Amino acid sequence: MNTSLEEQIIKQGMNPEIAAEQINNFKNGFPFLNITGPATPGNGIKVLESSELDKFISTYPKQAASIEVVKFVPASGAASRMFKDLFSFLDGDGDLSKSSFVQKFMNNIEKFAFYDDLDEVLKSRGSSISHALDTKNYKEILAALLLDDGLGYGNLPKGLLRFHSYPDKRRTPAHEHLIEGVQYALGKGNKVKIHFTVSPEHLPKSKAEIDSILPDLSKKTGVAFDISYSTQKKTTDTIAVDSSNEPFLEEDGSILFRPAGHGALLDNLNDISADLIFIKNIDNVVPDRLKEETKNYKMAIGGLLLEIQSKVFNALKTLENSYSKDAVSLAKSVFTNELGAKLPENFDSNSIEYQGAYLKSKLNRPIRVCGMVKNTGEPGGGPFWIKESDGSQSLQILETAQIDLSDPESLAHLNAATHFNPVDLVCGTRNYKGESFDLMEYRDMKTGFITEKSKNGRELKALELPGLWNGAMSGWNTLFVEVPLITFNPVKTVNDLLRDEHQ
């Protein structure tokens, strides 16, 4: 990289060494991972017996009451993609017959939780939803819904949209997450701690929405809330390049840096100090009538993590005293039987000292339990066994882009996969001494993503950091647990709110 580019990068507050490394990633690409097979029930995915589920539902709340628990909710970005088809119609000729998506929206408009709010906007303009429908003025409805002089849903984050209707009120996803927090994230001091990552421009409205809910909810539930926020750090943005892999220059001569995907939130997660951290996306919420199973399985994966973690900690404390045969045998049992990981084939031929040091290194890591749902065709990362460079095998959540689809064996493993990741995680980020891990040390920077984008009509290539639950957690100890499909109800388009699970 030439001196003038370095100076420009520094001037823009970014690190030139990191930028140079990112440019090399564009030039060289990212290697595919060495898949040995999909994780399936009985082979990497644990299926809880009803007795185990009952046990964790009973024991977890008591354990959580004495530790720091945080619910971490990635909620950045506007919801504009939810309304892509509605925006296209708004920009078009207004012919409803050309869009089955908009037809479905209009035919069921009274079922949306934002119906009354939308009707009020139109009435303030001398119209109404029913009048606009009668006169086939569909654009009037969509403009009032999407644009900033109406409800402004096209530029609001998902967390602030009305998702669910109740007899007394209409709730946003942010509201639903607060209620979920009471159900399974009640920790030390009878306190529910929830951390939302939001975009800077959405922070004031997000705080205002949550502040309006908390007094009544706290009084009703008898618990205290500790709500915190963070924004995706500008320093995690990645450099964009043109088709020649040269830095993409804006019209004013500055270099374009772009937000680096949800993997950038590892920085935010690293700042959280807690014994247990639940991670769940902002749009994956359901009405109260369907929350019970989600609550039960959240307590189950939380309880399982605490149970396994205590065994890991015990093995590490034993190894700390000596690499005796008994200590190494215990550590090996925990690593292979409790965590379910696979050691290198020649592991037992090494000295007892080597085995002890190896197992200590492998066990002394952050740990996560990830819920996995049966694959029903929804897009999402999947659970796989990966062969590591040291010959061991680990469990990883992969995106399709990380799999070599031209390799028949890798393709066969992909096609044999039975489950996928709904972003249902619980994490243990402290070691056996109670110290917080530096999570940056456990990500695999060779697992990023390159995507094709455009700006002002010019093509560019963008770089995403290793995904938060993909390569960003590559070096963690991982357990997969099958969870029911009802626990996964994302809202990718506005019409998803018409599904029974959101009514």
PDB file of C-alpha atoms in Angstrom, residues 75-250:
ATOM      1  CA  ALA A  75     -30.886  -5.053  16.847  1.00  0.00           C
ATOM      2  CA  SER A  76     -28.884  -2.876  14.479  1.00  0.00           C
ATOM      3  CA  GLY A  77     -30.025  -1.614  11.101  1.00  0.00           C
ATOM      4  CA  ALA A  78     -33.235  -0.363   9.554  1.00  0.00           C
ATOM      5  CA  ALA A  79     -36.104  -2.684   8.664  1.00  0.00           C
ATOM      6  CA  SER A  80     -36.131  -1.498   5.047  1.00  0.00           C
ATOM      7  CA  ARG A  81     -35.549  -5.030   3.686  1.00  0.00           C
ATOM      8  CA  MET A  82     -38.792  -6.110   5.362  1.00  0.00           C
ATOM      9  CA  PHE A  83     -40.638  -3.725   3.043  1.00  0.00           C
ATOM     10  CA  LYS A  84     -38.700  -4.241  -0.202  1.00  0.00           C
ATOM     11  CA  ASP A  85     -41.782  -5.350  -2.166  1.00  0.00           C
ATOM     12  CA  LEU A  86     -43.895  -2.519  -0.753  1.00  0.00           C
ATOM     13  CA  PHE A  87     -41.250   0.048  -1.726  1.00  0.00           C
ATOM     14  CA  SER A  88     -41.127  -1.403  -5.263  1.00  0.00           C
ATOM     15  CA  PHE A  89     -44.900  -1.037  -5.550  1.00  0.00           C
ATOM     16  CA  LEU A  90     -44.740   2.514  -4.190  1.00  0.00           C
ATOM     17  CA  ASP A  91     -42.209   3.391  -6.889  1.00  0.00           C
ATOM     18  CA  GLY A  92     -44.234   1.640  -9.604  1.00  0.00           C
ATOM     19  CA  ASP A  93     -47.473   2.274 -11.474  1.00  0.00           C
ATOM     20  CA  GLY A  94     -49.839   1.245  -8.657  1.00  0.00           C
ATOM     21  CA  ASP A  95     -51.267  -1.791 -10.482  1.00  0.00           C
ATOM     22  CA  LEU A  96     -52.109  -4.259  -7.703  1.00  0.00           C
ATOM     23  CA  SER A  97     -52.518  -7.163 -10.122  1.00  0.00           C
ATOM     24  CA  LYS A  98     -48.766  -7.119 -10.780  1.00  0.00           C
ATOM     25  CA  SER A  99     -47.763  -7.932  -7.202  1.00  0.00           C
ATOM     26  CA  SER A 100     -49.133 -10.942  -5.323  1.00  0.00           C
ATOM     27  CA  PHE A 101     -47.109  -9.819  -2.292  1.00  0.00           C
ATOM     28  CA  VAL A 102     -48.839  -6.435  -2.098  1.00  0.00           C
ATOM     29  CA  GLN A 103     -52.202  -8.092  -2.803  1.00  0.00           C
ATOM     30  CA  LYS A 104     -51.702 -10.318   0.245  1.00  0.00           C
ATOM     31  CA  PHE A 105     -50.669  -7.311   2.312  1.00  0.00           C
ATOM     32  CA  MET A 106     -53.759  -5.287   1.332  1.00  0.00           C
ATOM     33  CA  ASN A 107     -56.169  -8.200   1.659  1.00  0.00           C
ATOM     34  CA  ASN A 108     -55.005  -8.828   5.245  1.00  0.00           C
ATOM     35  CA  ILE A 109     -54.141  -5.317   6.338  1.00  0.00           C
ATOM     36  CA  GLU A 110     -56.475  -5.359   9.333  1.00  0.00           C
ATOM     37  CA  LYS A 111     -54.458  -8.256  10.811  1.00  0.00           C
ATOM     38  CA  PHE A 112     -51.288  -6.194  11.255  1.00  0.00           C
ATOM     39  CA  ALA A 113     -50.572  -4.820  14.723  1.00  0.00           C
ATOM     40  CA  PHE A 114     -49.801  -1.410  13.211  1.00  0.00           C
ATOM     41  CA  TYR A 115     -53.260  -1.139  11.572  1.00  0.00           C
ATOM     42  CA  ASP A 116     -54.699   1.361  14.065  1.00  0.00           C
ATOM     43  CA  ASP A 117     -51.568   3.542  14.013  1.00  0.00           C
ATOM     44  CA  LEU A 118     -51.642   3.566  10.227  1.00  0.00           C
ATOM     45  CA  ASP A 119     -55.338   4.390  10.147  1.00  0.00           C
ATOM     46  CA  GLU A 120     -54.755   7.344  12.483  1.00  0.00           C
ATOM     47  CA  VAL A 121     -52.121   8.758  10.130  1.00  0.00           C
ATOM     48  CA  LEU A 122     -54.495   8.512   7.176  1.00  0.00           C
ATOM     49  CA  LYS A 123     -57.377  10.024   9.164  1.00  0.00           C
ATOM     50  CA  SER A 124     -55.175  12.969  10.090  1.00  0.00           C
ATOM     51  CA  ARG A 125     -54.863  13.516   6.331  1.00  0.00           C
ATOM     52  CA  GLY A 126     -58.617  13.381   5.726  1.00  0.00           C
ATOM     53  CA  SER A 127     -58.624   9.763   4.562  1.00  0.00           C
ATOM     54  CA  SER A 128     -58.622   6.289   6.148  1.00  0.00           C
ATOM     55  CA  ILE A 129     -57.477   2.785   5.308  1.00  0.00           C
ATOM     56  CA  SER A 130     -60.970   1.711   4.304  1.00  0.00           C
ATOM     57  CA  HIS A 131     -61.399   4.777   2.085  1.00  0.00           C
ATOM     58  CA  ALA A 132     -58.029   4.229   0.417  1.00  0.00           C
ATOM     59  CA  LEU A 133     -58.880   0.584  -0.206  1.00  0.00           C
ATOM     60  CA  ASP A 134     -62.305   1.471  -1.629  1.00  0.00           C
ATOM     61  CA  THR A 135     -60.760   4.011  -3.999  1.00  0.00           C
ATOM     62  CA  LYS A 136     -57.857   1.658  -4.829  1.00  0.00           C
ATOM     63  CA  ASN A 137     -55.406   4.285  -3.617  1.00  0.00           C
ATOM     64  CA  TYR A 138     -52.925   1.698  -2.380  1.00  0.00           C
ATOM     65  CA  LYS A 139     -49.950   3.996  -2.675  1.00  0.00           C
ATOM     66  CA  GLU A 140     -51.538   6.355  -0.160  1.00  0.00           C
ATOM     67  CA  ILE A 141     -51.542   3.517   2.393  1.00  0.00           C
ATOM     68  CA  LEU A 142     -47.961   2.488   1.688  1.00  0.00           C
ATOM     69  CA  ALA A 143     -46.658   6.050   1.770  1.00  0.00           C
ATOM     70  CA  ALA A 144     -48.261   6.575   5.180  1.00  0.00           C
ATOM     71  CA  LEU A 145     -46.700   3.344   6.433  1.00  0.00           C
ATOM     72  CA  LEU A 146     -43.192   3.628   5.008  1.00  0.00           C
ATOM     73  CA  LEU A 147     -42.240   7.275   4.654  1.00  0.00           C
ATOM     74  CA  ASP A 148     -40.920   9.535   7.395  1.00  0.00           C
ATOM     75  CA  ASP A 149     -43.875  11.940   7.281  1.00  0.00           C
ATOM     76  CA  GLY A 150     -46.103   8.995   8.248  1.00  0.00           C
ATOM     77  CA  LEU A 151     -45.199   6.047  10.487  1.00  0.00           C
ATOM     78  CA  GLY A 152     -41.733   5.948   8.916  1.00  0.00           C
ATOM     79  CA  TYR A 153     -41.531   2.144   9.107  1.00  0.00           C
ATOM     80  CA  GLY A 154     -39.210   2.043   6.096  1.00  0.00           C
ATOM     81  CA  ASN A 155     -36.457   3.718   8.105  1.00  0.00           C
ATOM     82  CA  LEU A 156     -37.108   2.395  11.600  1.00  0.00           C
ATOM     83  CA  PRO A 157     -35.315  -0.623  13.112  1.00  0.00           C
ATOM     84  CA  LYS A 158     -37.290  -3.849  13.474  1.00  0.00           C
ATOM     85  CA  GLY A 159     -37.249  -3.465  17.248  1.00  0.00           C
ATOM     86  CA  LEU A 160     -39.570  -0.448  17.048  1.00  0.00           C
ATOM     87  CA  LEU A 161     -42.226  -1.832  14.686  1.00  0.00           C
ATOM     88  CA  ARG A 162     -45.580  -3.025  16.034  1.00  0.00           C
ATOM     89  CA  PHE A 163     -45.423  -6.821  15.655  1.00  0.00           C
ATOM     90  CA  HIS A 164     -48.127  -8.282  17.900  1.00  0.00           C
ATOM     91  CA  SER A 165     -51.619  -7.270  18.972  1.00  0.00           C
ATOM     92  CA  TYR A 166     -53.044  -7.807  22.470  1.00  0.00           C
ATOM     93  CA  PRO A 167     -56.397  -6.711  23.904  1.00  0.00           C
ATOM     94  CA  ASP A 168     -54.772  -3.846  25.817  1.00  0.00           C
ATOM     95  CA  LYS A 169     -51.828  -2.864  23.594  1.00  0.00           C
ATOM     96  CA  ARG A 170     -49.675  -3.563  20.550  1.00  0.00           C
ATOM     97  CA  ARG A 171     -46.127  -4.666  21.223  1.00  0.00           C
ATOM     98  CA  THR A 172     -42.836  -4.127  19.461  1.00  0.00           C
ATOM     99  CA  PRO A 173     -40.083  -6.794  19.364  1.00  0.00           C
ATOM    100  CA  ALA A 174     -38.153  -4.712  21.918  1.00  0.00           C
ATOM    101  CA  HIS A 175     -41.148  -5.026  24.268  1.00  0.00           C
ATOM    102  CA  GLU A 176     -41.365  -8.793  23.684  1.00  0.00           C
ATOM    103  CA  HIS A 177     -37.654  -9.196  24.473  1.00  0.00           C
ATOM    104  CA  LEU A 178     -38.147  -7.400  27.784  1.00  0.00           C
ATOM    105  CA  ILE A 179     -40.896  -9.849  28.706  1.00  0.00           C
ATOM    106  CA  GLU A 180     -38.773 -12.813  27.583  1.00  0.00           C
ATOM    107  CA  GLY A 181     -35.980 -11.475  29.769  1.00  0.00           C
ATOM    108  CA  VAL A 182     -38.163 -11.865  32.848  1.00  0.00           C
ATOM    109  CA  GLN A 183     -38.866 -15.465  31.889  1.00  0.00           C
ATOM    110  CA  TYR A 184     -35.313 -16.803  31.578  1.00  0.00           C
ATOM    111  CA  ALA A 185     -32.732 -14.024  32.105  1.00  0.00           C
ATOM    112  CA  LEU A 186     -33.506 -13.150  35.716  1.00  0.00           C
ATOM    113  CA  GLY A 187     -30.152 -13.117  37.486  1.00  0.00           C
ATOM    114  CA  LYS A 188     -28.421 -11.939  40.628  1.00  0.00           C
ATOM    115  CA  GLY A 189     -30.238  -9.264  42.629  1.00  0.00           C
ATOM    116  CA  ASN A 190     -33.616 -10.145  41.061  1.00  0.00           C
ATOM    117  CA  LYS A 191     -32.483  -8.163  38.038  1.00  0.00           C
ATOM    118  CA  VAL A 192     -33.002  -8.601  34.308  1.00  0.00           C
ATOM    119  CA  LYS A 193     -30.067  -7.302  32.295  1.00  0.00           C
ATOM    120  CA  ILE A 194     -30.622  -6.805  28.572  1.00  0.00           C
ATOM    121  CA  HIS A 195     -28.136  -5.316  26.134  1.00  0.00           C
ATOM    122  CA  PHE A 196     -29.326  -4.043  22.748  1.00  0.00           C
ATOM    123  CA  THR A 197     -26.949  -3.229  19.917  1.00  0.00           C
ATOM    124  CA  VAL A 198     -28.506  -0.430  17.869  1.00  0.00           C
ATOM    125  CA  SER A 199     -27.531   1.948  15.096  1.00  0.00           C
ATOM    126  CA  PRO A 200     -26.565   5.436  16.329  1.00  0.00           C
ATOM    127  CA  GLU A 201     -29.452   7.066  14.459  1.00  0.00           C
ATOM    128  CA  HIS A 202     -31.954   4.719  16.140  1.00  0.00           C
ATOM    129  CA  LEU A 203     -30.608   5.030  19.675  1.00  0.00           C
ATOM    130  CA  PRO A 204     -32.847   7.900  20.912  1.00  0.00           C
ATOM    131  CA  LYS A 205     -36.069   6.272  19.684  1.00  0.00           C
ATOM    132  CA  SER A 206     -35.014   2.852  20.988  1.00  0.00           C
ATOM    133  CA  LYS A 207     -34.339   4.279  24.447  1.00  0.00           C
ATOM    134  CA  ALA A 208     -37.612   6.206  24.400  1.00  0.00           C
ATOM    135  CA  GLU A 209     -39.610   3.086  23.471  1.00  0.00           C
ATOM    136  CA  ILE A 210     -38.028   0.940  26.180  1.00  0.00           C
ATOM    137  CA  ASP A 211     -38.188   3.696  28.813  1.00  0.00           C
ATOM    138  CA  SER A 212     -41.930   3.986  28.161  1.00  0.00           C
ATOM    139  CA  ILE A 213     -42.419   0.266  28.863  1.00  0.00           C
ATOM    140  CA  LEU A 214     -40.176  -0.359  31.860  1.00  0.00           C
ATOM    141  CA  PRO A 215     -42.013   1.366  34.766  1.00  0.00           C
ATOM    142  CA  ASP A 216     -45.245  -0.552  34.228  1.00  0.00           C
ATOM    143  CA  LEU A 217     -43.481  -3.834  33.415  1.00  0.00           C
ATOM    144  CA  SER A 218     -41.196  -3.583  36.446  1.00  0.00           C
ATOM    145  CA  LYS A 219     -44.179  -2.879  38.701  1.00  0.00           C
ATOM    146  CA  LYS A 220     -46.177  -5.730  37.179  1.00  0.00           C
ATOM    147  CA  THR A 221     -43.378  -8.320  37.411  1.00  0.00           C
ATOM    148  CA  GLY A 222     -41.663  -7.134  40.587  1.00  0.00           C
ATOM    149  CA  VAL A 223     -38.209  -7.295  39.001  1.00  0.00           C
ATOM    150  CA  ALA A 224     -35.630  -4.601  38.288  1.00  0.00           C
ATOM    151  CA  PHE A 225     -34.337  -3.981  34.782  1.00  0.00           C
ATOM    152  CA  ASP A 226     -30.838  -2.966  33.762  1.00  0.00           C
ATOM    153  CA  ILE A 227     -30.957  -1.999  30.088  1.00  0.00           C
ATOM    154  CA  SER A 228     -27.794  -1.060  28.228  1.00  0.00           C
ATOM    155  CA  TYR A 229     -27.027  -0.166  24.639  1.00  0.00           C
ATOM    156  CA  SER A 230     -24.069  -0.096  22.304  1.00  0.00           C
ATOM    157  CA  THR A 231     -23.513   0.727  18.656  1.00  0.00           C
ATOM    158  CA  GLN A 232     -21.419  -1.124  16.128  1.00  0.00           C
ATOM    159  CA  LYS A 233     -17.956   0.360  16.497  1.00  0.00           C
ATOM    160  CA  LYS A 234     -16.727   2.440  13.581  1.00  0.00           C
ATOM    161  CA  THR A 235     -13.279   0.907  14.003  1.00  0.00           C
ATOM    162  CA  THR A 236     -14.713  -2.495  12.970  1.00  0.00           C
ATOM    163  CA  ASP A 237     -15.726  -1.188   9.521  1.00  0.00           C
ATOM    164  CA  THR A 238     -13.873  -2.861   6.657  1.00  0.00           C
ATOM    165  CA  ILE A 239     -12.353  -1.323   3.556  1.00  0.00           C
ATOM    166  CA  ALA A 240     -14.241  -1.633   0.260  1.00  0.00           C
ATOM    167  CA  VAL A 241     -12.429  -2.243  -3.022  1.00  0.00           C
ATOM    168  CA  ASP A 242     -13.174  -1.924  -6.715  1.00  0.00           C
ATOM    169  CA  SER A 243     -13.049  -4.735  -9.272  1.00  0.00           C
ATOM    170  CA  SER A 244      -9.238  -4.451  -9.362  1.00  0.00           C
ATOM    171  CA  ASN A 245      -9.015  -4.908  -5.586  1.00  0.00           C
ATOM    172  CA  GLU A 246      -7.896  -1.314  -5.141  1.00  0.00           C
ATOM    173  CA  PRO A 247      -9.473   0.832  -2.386  1.00  0.00           C
ATOM    174  CA  PHE A 248     -12.856   2.173  -3.490  1.00  0.00           C
ATOM    175  CA  LEU A 249     -12.658   5.959  -3.592  1.00  0.00           C
ATOM    176  CA  GLU A 250     -15.619   8.232  -2.959  1.00  0.00           C
TER     177      GLU A 250
END
